[in-house]
CSV table of C-alpha atoms in Angstrom, one decimal:
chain,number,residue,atom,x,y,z
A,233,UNK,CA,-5.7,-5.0,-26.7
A,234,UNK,CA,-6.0,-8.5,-25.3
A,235,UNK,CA,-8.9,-8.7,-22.4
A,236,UNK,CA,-7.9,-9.5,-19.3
A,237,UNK,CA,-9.1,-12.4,-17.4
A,238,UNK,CA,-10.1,-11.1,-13.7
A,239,UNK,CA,-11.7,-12.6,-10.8
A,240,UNK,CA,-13.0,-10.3,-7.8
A,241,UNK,CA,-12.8,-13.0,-4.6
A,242,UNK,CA,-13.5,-12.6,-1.4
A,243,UNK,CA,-13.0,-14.8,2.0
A,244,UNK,CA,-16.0,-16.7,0.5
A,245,UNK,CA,-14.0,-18.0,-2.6
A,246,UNK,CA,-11.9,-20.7,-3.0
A,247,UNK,CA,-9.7,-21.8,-6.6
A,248,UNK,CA,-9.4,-24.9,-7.7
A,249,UNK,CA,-6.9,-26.4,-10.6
A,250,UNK,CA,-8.8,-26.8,-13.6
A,251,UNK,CA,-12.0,-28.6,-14.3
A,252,UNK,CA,-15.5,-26.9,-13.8
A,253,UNK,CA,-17.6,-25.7,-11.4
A,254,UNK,CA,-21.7,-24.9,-10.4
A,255,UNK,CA,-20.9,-23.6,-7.5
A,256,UNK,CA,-20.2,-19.5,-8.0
A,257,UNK,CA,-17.6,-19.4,-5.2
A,258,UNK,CA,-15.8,-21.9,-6.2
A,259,UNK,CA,-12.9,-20.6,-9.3
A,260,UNK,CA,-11.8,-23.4,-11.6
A,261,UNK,CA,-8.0,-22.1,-12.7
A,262,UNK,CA,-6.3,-23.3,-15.8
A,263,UNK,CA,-3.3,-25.9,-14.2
A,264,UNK,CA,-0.6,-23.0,-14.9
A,265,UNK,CA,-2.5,-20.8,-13.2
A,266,UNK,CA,-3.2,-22.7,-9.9
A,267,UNK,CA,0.3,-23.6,-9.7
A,268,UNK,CA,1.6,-19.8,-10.2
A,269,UNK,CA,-0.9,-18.8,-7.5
A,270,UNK,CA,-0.1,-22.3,-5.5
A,271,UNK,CA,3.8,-21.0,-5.6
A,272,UNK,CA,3.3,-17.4,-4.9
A,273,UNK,CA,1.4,-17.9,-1.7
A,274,UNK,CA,4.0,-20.7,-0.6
A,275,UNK,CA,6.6,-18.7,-1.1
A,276,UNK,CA,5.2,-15.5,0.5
A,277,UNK,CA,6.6,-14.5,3.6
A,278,UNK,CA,2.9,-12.8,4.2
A,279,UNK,CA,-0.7,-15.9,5.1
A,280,UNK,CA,-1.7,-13.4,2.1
A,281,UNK,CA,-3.7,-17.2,1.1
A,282,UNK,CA,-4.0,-20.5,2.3
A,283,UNK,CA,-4.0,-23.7,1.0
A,284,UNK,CA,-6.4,-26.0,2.5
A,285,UNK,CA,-7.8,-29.7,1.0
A,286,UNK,CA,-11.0,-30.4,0.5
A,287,UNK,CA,-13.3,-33.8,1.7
A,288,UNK,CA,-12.2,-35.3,-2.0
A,289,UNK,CA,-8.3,-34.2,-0.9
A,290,UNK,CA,-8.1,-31.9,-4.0
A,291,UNK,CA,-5.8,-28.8,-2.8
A,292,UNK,CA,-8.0,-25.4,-2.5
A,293,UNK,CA,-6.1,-21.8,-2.5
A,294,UNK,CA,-8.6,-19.6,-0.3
A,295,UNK,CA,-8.0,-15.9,0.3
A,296,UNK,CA,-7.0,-15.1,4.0
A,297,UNK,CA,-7.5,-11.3,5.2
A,298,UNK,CA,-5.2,-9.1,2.9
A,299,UNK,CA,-6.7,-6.9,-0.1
A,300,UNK,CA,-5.5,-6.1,-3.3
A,301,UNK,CA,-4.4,-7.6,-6.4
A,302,UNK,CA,-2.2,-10.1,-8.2
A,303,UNK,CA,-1.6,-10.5,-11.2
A,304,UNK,CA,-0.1,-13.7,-12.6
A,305,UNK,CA,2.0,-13.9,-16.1
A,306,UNK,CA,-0.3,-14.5,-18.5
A,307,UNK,CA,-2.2,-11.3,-17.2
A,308,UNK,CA,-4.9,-13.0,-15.2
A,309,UNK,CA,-6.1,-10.6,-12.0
A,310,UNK,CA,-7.4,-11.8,-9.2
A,311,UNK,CA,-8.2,-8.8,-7.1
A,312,UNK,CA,-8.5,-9.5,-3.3
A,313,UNK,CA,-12.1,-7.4,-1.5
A,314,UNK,CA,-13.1,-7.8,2.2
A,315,UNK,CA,-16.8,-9.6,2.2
A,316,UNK,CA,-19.1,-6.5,3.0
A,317,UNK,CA,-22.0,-6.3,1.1
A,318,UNK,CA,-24.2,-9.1,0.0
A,319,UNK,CA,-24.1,-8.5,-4.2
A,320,UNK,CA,-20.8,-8.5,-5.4
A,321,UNK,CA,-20.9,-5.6,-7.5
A,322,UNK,CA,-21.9,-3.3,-4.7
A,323,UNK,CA,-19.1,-5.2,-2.8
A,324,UNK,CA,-16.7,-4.4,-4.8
A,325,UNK,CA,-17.7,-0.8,-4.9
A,326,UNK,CA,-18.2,-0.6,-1.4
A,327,UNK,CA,-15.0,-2.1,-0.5
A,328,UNK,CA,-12.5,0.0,-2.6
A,329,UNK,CA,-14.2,2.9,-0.9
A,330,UNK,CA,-13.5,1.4,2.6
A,331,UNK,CA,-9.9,0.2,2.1
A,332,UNK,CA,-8.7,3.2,0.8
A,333,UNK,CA,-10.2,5.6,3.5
A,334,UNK,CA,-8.7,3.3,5.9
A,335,UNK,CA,-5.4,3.8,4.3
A,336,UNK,CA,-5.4,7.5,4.9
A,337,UNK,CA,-4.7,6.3,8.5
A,338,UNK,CA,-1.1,4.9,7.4
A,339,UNK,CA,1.8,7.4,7.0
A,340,UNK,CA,3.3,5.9,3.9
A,341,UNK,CA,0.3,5.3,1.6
A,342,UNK,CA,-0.4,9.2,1.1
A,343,UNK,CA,-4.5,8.4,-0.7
A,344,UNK,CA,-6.6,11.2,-1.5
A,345,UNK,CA,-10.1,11.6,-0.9
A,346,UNK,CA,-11.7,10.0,-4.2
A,347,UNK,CA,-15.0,9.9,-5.9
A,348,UNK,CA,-17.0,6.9,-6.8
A,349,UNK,CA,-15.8,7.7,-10.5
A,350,UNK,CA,-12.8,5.4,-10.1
A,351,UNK,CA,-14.8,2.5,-9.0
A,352,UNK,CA,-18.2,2.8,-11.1
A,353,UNK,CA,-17.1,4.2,-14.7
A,354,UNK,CA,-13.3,2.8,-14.8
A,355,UNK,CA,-13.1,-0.2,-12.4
A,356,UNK,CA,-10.3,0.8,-11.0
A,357,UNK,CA,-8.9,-2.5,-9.4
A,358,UNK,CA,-6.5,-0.8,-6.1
A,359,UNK,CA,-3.0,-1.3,-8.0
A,360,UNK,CA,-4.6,1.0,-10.4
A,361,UNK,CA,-6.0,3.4,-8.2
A,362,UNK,CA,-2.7,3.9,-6.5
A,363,UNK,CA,-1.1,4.7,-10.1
A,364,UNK,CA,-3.5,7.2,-11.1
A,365,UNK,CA,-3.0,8.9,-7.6
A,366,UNK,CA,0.8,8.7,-8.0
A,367,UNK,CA,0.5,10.3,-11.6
A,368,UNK,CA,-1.7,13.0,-10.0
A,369,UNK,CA,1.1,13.7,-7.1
A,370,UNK,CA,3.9,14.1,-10.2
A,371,UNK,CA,1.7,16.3,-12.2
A,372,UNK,CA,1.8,18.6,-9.3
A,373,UNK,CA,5.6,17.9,-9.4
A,374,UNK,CA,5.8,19.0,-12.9
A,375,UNK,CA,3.6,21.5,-13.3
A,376,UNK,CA,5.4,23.7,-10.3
A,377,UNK,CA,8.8,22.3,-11.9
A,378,UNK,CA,11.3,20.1,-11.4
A,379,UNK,CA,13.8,20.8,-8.3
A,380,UNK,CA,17.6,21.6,-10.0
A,381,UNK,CA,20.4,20.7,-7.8
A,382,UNK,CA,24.2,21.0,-8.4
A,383,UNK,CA,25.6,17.6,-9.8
A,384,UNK,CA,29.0,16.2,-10.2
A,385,UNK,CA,29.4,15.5,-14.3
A,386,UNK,CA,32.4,13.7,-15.3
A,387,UNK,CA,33.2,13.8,-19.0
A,388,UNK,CA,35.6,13.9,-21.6
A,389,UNK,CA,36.1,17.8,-22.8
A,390,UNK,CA,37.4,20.4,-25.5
A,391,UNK,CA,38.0,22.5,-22.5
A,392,UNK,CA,39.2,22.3,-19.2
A,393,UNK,CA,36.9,23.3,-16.0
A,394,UNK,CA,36.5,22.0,-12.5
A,395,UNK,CA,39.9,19.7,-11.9
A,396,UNK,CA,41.5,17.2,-14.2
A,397,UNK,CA,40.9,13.3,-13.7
A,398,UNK,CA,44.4,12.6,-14.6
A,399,UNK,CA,44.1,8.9,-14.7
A,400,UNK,CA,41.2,8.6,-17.0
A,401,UNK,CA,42.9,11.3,-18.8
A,402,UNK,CA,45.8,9.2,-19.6
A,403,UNK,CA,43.6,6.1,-20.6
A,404,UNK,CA,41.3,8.1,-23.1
A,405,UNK,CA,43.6,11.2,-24.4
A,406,UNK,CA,46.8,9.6,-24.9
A,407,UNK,CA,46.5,10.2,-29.0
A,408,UNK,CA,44.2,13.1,-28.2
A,409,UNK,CA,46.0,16.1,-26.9
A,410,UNK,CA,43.6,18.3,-27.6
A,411,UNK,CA,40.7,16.6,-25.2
A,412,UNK,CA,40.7,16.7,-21.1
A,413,UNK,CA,38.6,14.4,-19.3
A,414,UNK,CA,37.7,16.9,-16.4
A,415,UNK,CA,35.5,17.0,-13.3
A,416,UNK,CA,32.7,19.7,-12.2
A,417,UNK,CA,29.5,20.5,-11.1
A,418,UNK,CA,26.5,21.7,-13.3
A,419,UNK,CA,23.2,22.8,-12.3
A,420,UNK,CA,20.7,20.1,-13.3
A,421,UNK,CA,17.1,18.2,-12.9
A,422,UNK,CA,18.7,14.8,-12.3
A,423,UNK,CA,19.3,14.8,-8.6
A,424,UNK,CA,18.0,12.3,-6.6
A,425,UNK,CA,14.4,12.7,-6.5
A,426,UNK,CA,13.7,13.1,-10.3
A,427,UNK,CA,15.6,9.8,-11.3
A,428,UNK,CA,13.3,8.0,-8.6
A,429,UNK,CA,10.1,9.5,-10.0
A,430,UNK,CA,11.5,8.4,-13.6
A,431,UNK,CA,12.0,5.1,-12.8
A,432,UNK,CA,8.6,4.4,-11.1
A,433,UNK,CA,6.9,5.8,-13.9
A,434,UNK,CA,8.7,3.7,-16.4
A,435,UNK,CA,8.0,0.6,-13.9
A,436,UNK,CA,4.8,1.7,-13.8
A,437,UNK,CA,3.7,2.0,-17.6
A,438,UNK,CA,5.2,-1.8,-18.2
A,439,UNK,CA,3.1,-3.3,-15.4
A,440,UNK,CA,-0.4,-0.8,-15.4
A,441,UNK,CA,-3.1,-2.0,-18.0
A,442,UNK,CA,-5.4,1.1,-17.9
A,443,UNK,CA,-5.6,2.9,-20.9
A,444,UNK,CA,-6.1,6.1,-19.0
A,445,UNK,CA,-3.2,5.8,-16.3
A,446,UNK,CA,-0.5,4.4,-19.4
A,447,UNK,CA,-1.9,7.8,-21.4
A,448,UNK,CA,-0.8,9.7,-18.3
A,449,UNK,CA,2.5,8.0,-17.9
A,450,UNK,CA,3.3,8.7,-21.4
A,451,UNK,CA,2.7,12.3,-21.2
A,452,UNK,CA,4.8,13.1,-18.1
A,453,UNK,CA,7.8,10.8,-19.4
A,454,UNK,CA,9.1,13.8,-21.8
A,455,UNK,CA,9.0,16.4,-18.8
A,456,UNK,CA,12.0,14.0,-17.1
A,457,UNK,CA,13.8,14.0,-20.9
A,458,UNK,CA,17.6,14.2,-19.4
A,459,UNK,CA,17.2,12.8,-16.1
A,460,UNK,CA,18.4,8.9,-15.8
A,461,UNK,CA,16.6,6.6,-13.5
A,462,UNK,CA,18.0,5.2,-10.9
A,463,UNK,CA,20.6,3.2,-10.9
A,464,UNK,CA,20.6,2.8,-6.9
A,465,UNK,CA,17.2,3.0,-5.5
A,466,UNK,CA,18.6,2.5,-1.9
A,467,UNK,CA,21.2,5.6,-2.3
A,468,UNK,CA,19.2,8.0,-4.5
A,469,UNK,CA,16.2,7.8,-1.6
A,470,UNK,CA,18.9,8.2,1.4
A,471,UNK,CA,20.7,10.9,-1.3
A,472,UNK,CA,16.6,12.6,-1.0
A,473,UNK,CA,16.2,16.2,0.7
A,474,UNK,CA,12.5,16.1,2.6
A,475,UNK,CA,13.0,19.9,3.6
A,476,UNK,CA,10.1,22.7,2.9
A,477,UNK,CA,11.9,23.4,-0.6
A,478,UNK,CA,10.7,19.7,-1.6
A,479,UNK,CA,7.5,19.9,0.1
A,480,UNK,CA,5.7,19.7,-3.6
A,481,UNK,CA,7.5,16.0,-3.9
A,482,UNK,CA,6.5,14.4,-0.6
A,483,UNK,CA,3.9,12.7,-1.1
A,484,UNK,CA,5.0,11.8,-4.7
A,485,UNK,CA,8.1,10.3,-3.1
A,486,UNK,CA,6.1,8.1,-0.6
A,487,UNK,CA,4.5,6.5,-3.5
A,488,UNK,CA,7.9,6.0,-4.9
A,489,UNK,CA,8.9,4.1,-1.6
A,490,UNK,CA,6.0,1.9,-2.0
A,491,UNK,CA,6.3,0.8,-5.6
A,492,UNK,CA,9.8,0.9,-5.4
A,493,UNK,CA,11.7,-0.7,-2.2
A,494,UNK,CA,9.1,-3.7,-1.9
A,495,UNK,CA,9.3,-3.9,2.0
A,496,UNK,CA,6.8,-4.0,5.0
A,497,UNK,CA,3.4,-5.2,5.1
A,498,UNK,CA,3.0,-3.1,2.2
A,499,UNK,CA,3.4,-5.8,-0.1
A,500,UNK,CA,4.5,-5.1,-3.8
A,501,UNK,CA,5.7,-7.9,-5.5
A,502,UNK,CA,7.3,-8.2,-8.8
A,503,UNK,CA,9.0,-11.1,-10.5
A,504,UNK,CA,9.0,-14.8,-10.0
A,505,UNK,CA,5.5,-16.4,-10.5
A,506,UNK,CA,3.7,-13.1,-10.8
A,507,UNK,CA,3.8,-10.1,-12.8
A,508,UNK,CA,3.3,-7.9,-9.6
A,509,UNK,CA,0.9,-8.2,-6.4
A,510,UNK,CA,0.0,-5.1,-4.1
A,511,UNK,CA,-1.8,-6.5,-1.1
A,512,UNK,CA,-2.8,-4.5,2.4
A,513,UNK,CA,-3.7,-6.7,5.7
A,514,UNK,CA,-7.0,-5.6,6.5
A,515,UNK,CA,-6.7,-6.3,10.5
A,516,UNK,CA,-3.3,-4.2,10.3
A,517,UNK,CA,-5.3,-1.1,7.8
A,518,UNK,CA,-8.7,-1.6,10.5
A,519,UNK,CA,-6.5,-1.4,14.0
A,520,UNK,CA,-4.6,2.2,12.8
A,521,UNK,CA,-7.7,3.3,11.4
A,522,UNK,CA,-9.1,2.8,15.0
A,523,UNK,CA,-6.3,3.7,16.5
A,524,UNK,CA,-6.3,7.4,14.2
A,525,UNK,CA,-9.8,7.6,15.3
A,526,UNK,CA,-10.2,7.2,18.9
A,527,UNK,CA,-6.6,9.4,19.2
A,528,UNK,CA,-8.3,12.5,17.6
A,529,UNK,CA,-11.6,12.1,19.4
A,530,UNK,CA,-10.5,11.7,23.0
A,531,UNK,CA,-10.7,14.1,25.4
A,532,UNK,CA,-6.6,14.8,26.3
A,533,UNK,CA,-7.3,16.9,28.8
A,534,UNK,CA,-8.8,14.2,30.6
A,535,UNK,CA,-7.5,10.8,29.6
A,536,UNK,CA,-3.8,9.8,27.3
A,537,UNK,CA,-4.7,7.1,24.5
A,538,UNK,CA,-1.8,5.0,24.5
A,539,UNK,CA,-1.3,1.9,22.1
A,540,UNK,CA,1.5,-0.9,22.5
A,541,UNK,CA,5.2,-0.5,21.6
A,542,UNK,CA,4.9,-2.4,18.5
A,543,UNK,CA,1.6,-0.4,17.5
A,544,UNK,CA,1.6,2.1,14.9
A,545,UNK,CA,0.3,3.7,11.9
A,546,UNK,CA,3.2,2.3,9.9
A,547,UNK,CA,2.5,-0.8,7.0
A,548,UNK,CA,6.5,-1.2,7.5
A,549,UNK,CA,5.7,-2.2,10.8
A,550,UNK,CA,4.0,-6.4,10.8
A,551,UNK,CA,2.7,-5.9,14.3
A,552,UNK,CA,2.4,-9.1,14.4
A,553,UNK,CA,2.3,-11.2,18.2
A,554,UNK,CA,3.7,-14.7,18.6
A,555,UNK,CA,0.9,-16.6,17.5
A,556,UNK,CA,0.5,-14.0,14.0
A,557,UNK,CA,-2.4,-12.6,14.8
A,558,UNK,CA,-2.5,-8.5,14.6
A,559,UNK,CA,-1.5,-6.3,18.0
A,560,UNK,CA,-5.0,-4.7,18.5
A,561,UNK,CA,-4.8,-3.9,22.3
A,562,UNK,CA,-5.4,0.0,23.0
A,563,UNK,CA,-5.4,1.5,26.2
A,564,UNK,CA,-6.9,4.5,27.7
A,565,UNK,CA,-5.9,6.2,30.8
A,566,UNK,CA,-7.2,8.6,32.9
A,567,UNK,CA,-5.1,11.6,33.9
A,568,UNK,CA,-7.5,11.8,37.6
A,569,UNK,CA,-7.2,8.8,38.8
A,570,UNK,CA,-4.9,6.5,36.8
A,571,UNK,CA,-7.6,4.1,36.0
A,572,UNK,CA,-6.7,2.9,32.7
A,573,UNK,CA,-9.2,0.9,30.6
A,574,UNK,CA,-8.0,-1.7,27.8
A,575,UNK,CA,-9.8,-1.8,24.9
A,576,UNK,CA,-9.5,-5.0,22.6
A,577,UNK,CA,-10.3,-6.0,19.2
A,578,UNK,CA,-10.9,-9.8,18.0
A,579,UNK,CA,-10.8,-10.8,14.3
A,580,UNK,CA,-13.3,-13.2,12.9
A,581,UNK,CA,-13.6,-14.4,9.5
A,582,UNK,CA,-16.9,-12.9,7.9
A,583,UNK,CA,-18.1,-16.1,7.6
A,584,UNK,CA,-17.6,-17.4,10.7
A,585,UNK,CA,-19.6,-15.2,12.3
A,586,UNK,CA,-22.8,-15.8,13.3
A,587,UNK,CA,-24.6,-13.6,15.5
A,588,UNK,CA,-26.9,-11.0,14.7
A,589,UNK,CA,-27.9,-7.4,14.4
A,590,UNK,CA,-29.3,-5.5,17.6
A,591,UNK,CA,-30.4,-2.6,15.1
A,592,UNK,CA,-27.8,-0.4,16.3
A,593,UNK,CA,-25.2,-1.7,14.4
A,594,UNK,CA,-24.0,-3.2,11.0
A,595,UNK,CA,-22.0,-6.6,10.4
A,596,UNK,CA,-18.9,-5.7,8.3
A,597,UNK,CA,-15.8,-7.3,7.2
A,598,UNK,CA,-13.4,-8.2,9.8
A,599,UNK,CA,-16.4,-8.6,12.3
A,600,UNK,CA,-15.2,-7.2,15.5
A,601,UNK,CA,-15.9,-7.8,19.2
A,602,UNK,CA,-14.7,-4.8,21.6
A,603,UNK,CA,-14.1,-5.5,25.0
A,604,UNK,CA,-14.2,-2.8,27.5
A,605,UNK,CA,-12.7,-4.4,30.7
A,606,UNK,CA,-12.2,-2.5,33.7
A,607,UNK,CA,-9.8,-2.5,36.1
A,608,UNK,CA,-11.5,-5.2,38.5
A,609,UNK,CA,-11.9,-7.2,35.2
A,610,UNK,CA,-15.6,-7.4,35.6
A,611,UNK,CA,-17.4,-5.7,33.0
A,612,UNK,CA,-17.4,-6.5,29.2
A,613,UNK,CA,-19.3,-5.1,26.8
A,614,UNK,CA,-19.6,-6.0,23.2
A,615,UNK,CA,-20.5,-4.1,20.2
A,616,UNK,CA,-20.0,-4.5,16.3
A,617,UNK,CA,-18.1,-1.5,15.0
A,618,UNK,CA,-20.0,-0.1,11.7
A,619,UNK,CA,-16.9,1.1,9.3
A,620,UNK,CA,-19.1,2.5,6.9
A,621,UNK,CA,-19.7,5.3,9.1
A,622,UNK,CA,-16.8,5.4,11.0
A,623,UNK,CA,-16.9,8.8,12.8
A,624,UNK,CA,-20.6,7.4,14.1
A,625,UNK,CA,-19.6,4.5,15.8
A,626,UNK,CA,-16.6,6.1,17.3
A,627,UNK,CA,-19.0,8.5,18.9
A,628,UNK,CA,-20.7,5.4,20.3
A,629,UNK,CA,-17.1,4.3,21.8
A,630,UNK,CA,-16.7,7.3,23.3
A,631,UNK,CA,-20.1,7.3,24.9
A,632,UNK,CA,-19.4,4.0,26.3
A,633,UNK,CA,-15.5,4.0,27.6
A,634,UNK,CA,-14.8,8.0,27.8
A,635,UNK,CA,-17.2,9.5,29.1
């Protein structure tokens, strides 16, 4: 198998179009290249990167605040990481670990608690990750067996059953007498849900380039032997039950969704310039995870948590304000005396930040300043928020608004 060329970036890095390079975060790209990558982000509805000049007016594409991966034509990955740690190895390991525990605080991405296996012995980039976790999701499916459902088959018979189609049976039997082309319902696997979980795992073993998730996909293919794909994915996922009888697809069906319907925040991309990209706004990912936080944490029978209209756990959902920046206002207020306190978060660019520890706390990617402002507007405190240890710092929130 052909190795792939693969560049782990963060806000630090900058590509270039062709030519060399001393400097280790700048990324000379073959001309092709730069111009695939130059066309995807121009034609992106998401800032997923920006093209800035530099002092010599060369154009430079530099990463903006999304994570993930694209993966251009010719198979060359350039996997997106928030700047955390200093080494870049431990970055990336560090990283994977943080983006996908704050993607258990969205309700589409349904990611399982995983060990550091997937990052250390596999490098698992996060398109990858998400495949093996969807192949785990429609083992369970398979293993427990696939959902039957009566079906309407159409079909050109010896027999007759169900009710005659009597004007395709005029078109096909006219010099066959002995045929009927006849209408009726059979029991069968390929209902709505199975021809959904086909086709991702056939989209999925053209784009995926682990030899462990393709062995997977390839193994689970012959348990769907008889089922189509989809021919509609719009109707076959409005034509989906989500009652407690399917409660063993649900989570294989949100993966579907993502992979799938290519909409939201949630951005999967395949086509044009790029084989595929799957990228996930950090600010968006670090305001729900927040947000899931400080909700479960609260005391409620003291004080509501309330977040604004546009604000919620969903990627579908841009929560974007006018000037693009991420909705990260949340407000708590207390059931006594209607005080309410507004708690605010403010996005820097790692490297734009620089201030420095107070030993209580550890710099991490997006650096954030929270804002406790009471109602006479008088008192602001600031603090960095340590994601690493998430449940820790919360407890440091609610020792300093709640309590």
């Amino acid at each position: 198998m052909k190795k792939l060329k693969r560049f782990v970036v963060t806000d630090a890095d900058c590509f270039v179009r062709g030519g060399t390079s001393d400097d280790p975060h700048v990324i000379p790209l073959p001309e092709i290249n730069f111009d695939r990558l130059a066309d995807f982000t121009e034609n992106n509805r998401f800032p997923v990167m920006h093209e800035v000049f530099s002092e010599d007016g060369k154009k430079i594409i530099r990463p903006a605040r999304y994570a993930g991966i694209i993966t251009l034509k010719d198979g060359t990955q350039i996997e997106l990481m928030p700047q955390i740690a200093a080494d870049r190895d431990e970055n990336a390991l560090v990283s994977k670990n943080l983006i996908l525990r704050m993607l258990r605080s969205t309700i589409e991405v349904p990611v399982r608690a995983v060990d550091d296996l997937y990052f250390k012995k596999e490098q698992l980039n996060i398109f990858e990750i998400c495949v093996r976790m969807f192949t785990d999701e429609v083992l369970d499916v398979v293993r427990g067996g696939l959902k039957q459902t009566y079906v309407t088959y159409q079909g050109n018979e010896m027999f007759v059953k169900g009710k005659t189609i009597y004007s395709e049976h005029a078109k096909k039997n006219f010099a066959h007498k002995e045929k009927f082309f006849v209408e009726y319902d059979v029991f069968s696997t390929n209902r709505a849900e199975n021809r959904l979980l086909k086709s991702t795992l056939v989209m999925l073993g053209k784009l995926s380039t682990n030899t462990l998730n393709l062995k997977r996909i390839k193994t689970l293919l012959p348990a769907f032997d008889g089922i189509d794909c989809s021919l509609n994915y719009f109707r076959d996922f409005k034509a989906s039950v989500e009652d407690r009888g399917m409660r063993r697809y649900l989570n294989a069906m949100k993966w579907c969704k993502l992979f799938l319907l290519n909409k939201g925040t949630t951005t999967f991309f395949c086509g044009g310039k790029v084989s595929y990209a799957m990228l996930f706004p950090i600010d968006k990912l670090f305001c729900g995870c927040i947000a899931t936080s400080l909700r479960k944490q609260i005391n409620r029978e003291k004080y509501n948590f309330m977040t604004p209209e546009k604000m919620t756990n969903s990627l579908s959902n841009t929560v974007l304000d006018l000037n693009m920046e991420p909705v990260s206002n949340f407000y708590v207020k207390s059931k006594v005396d209607d005080s309410a306190i507004n708690i605010v978060f403010k996005f820097y660019d790692f490297n734009d930040y620089h201030g420095a520890d107070d030993g209580n706390t550890a710099v991490v990617f997006p650096v954030t300043e929270v804002l406790n402002r009471k109602l006479d507007g008088i008192k602001k405190n600031m603090y960095l928020v340590d994601l690493m240890d998430i449940d820790g710092s919360v407890s440091v929130l609610n020792e300093t608004f709640f309590l």
